[in-house]
C-alpha positions in Angstrom: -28.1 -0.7 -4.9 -25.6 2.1 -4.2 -23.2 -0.4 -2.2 -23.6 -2.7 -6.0 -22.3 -0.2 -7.9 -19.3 1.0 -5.6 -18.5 -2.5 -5.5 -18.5 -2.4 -9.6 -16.6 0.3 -9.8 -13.7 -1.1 -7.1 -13.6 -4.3 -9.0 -13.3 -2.2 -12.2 -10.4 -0.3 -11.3 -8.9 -4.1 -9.7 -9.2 -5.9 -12.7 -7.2 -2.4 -14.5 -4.4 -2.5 -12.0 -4.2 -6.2 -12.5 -4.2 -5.9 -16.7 -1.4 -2.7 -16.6 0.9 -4.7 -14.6 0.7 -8.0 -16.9 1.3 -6.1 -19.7 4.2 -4.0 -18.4 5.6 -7.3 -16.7 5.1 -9.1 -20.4 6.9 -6.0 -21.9 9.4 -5.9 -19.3 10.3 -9.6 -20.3 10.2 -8.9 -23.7 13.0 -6.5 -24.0 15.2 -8.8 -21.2 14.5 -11.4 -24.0 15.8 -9.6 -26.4 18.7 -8.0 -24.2 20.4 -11.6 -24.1 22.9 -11.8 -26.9 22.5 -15.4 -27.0 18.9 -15.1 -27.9 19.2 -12.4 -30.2 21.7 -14.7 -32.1 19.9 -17.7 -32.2 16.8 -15.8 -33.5 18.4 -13.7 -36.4 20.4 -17.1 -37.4 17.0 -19.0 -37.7 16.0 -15.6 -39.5 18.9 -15.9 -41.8 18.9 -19.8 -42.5 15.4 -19.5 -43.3 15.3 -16.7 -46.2 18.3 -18.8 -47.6 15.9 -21.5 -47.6 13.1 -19.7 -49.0 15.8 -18.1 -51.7 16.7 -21.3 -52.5 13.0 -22.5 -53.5 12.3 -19.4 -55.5 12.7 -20.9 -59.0 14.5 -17.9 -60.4 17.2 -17.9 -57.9 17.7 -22.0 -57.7 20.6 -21.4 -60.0 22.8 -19.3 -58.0 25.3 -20.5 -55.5 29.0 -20.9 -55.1 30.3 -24.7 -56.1 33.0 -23.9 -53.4 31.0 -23.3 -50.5 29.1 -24.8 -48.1 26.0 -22.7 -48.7 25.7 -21.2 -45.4 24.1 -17.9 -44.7 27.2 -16.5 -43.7 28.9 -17.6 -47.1 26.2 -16.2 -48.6 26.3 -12.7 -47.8 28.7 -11.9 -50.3 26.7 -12.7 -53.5 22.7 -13.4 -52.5 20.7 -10.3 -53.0 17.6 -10.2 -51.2 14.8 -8.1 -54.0 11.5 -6.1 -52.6 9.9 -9.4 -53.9 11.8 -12.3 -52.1 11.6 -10.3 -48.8 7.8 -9.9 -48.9 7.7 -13.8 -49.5 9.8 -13.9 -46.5 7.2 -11.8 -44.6 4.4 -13.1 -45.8 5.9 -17.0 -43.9 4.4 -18.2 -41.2 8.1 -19.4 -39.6 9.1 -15.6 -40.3 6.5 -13.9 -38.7 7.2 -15.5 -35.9 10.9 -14.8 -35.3 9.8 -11.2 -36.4 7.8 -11.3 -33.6 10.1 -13.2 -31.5 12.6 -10.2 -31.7 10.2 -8.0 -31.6 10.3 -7.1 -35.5 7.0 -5.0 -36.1 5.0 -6.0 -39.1 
């Protein structure tokens, strides 16, 4: 019985070891992610595309845009003001949680 609960208590401390190092190695990838400037980019351009997209629905903003331009985000950052109330419809979107999380945005 004595030898059963040593064993417990070596498996215990294992099966630690074994969680501390997945989460530092998942951690660890994480911020190499989010080192690479090409990934950065291609996550904050999704991010920016899609609150134009989401401005764009919001009936009180369907009316503004420049005739001239192609309606790109970066067009856009001249005139397209982004209210308390349009970014928590941004948060509260599925597709933008997950390139918060992506980039490691907390909620």
């Amino acid at each position: 019985l004595m030898s059963l609960g040593l064993f417990n208590v070596i498996v215990a401390m294992f099966v630690e070891n074994v969680v501390t190092a997945a989460k530092a190695k998942s951690m660890q990838a994480r911020k190499e992610r989010l080192r690479s400037t090409q990934h950065f980019a291609r996550k904050m351009s999704k991010l920016l595309t899609l609150i134009c997209e989401i401005y764009d629905s919001q009936p009180e903003t369907a009316h503004d845009f420049d005739p001239h331009g192609d309606g790109s985000w970066l067009e856009r950052k001249d005139w397209m003001e982004i209210t308390p109330e349009l970014f928590q419809i941004v948060r509260d979107d599925p597709r933008a949680q997950k390139l918060f999380d992506d980039l490691d945005i907390a909620d």
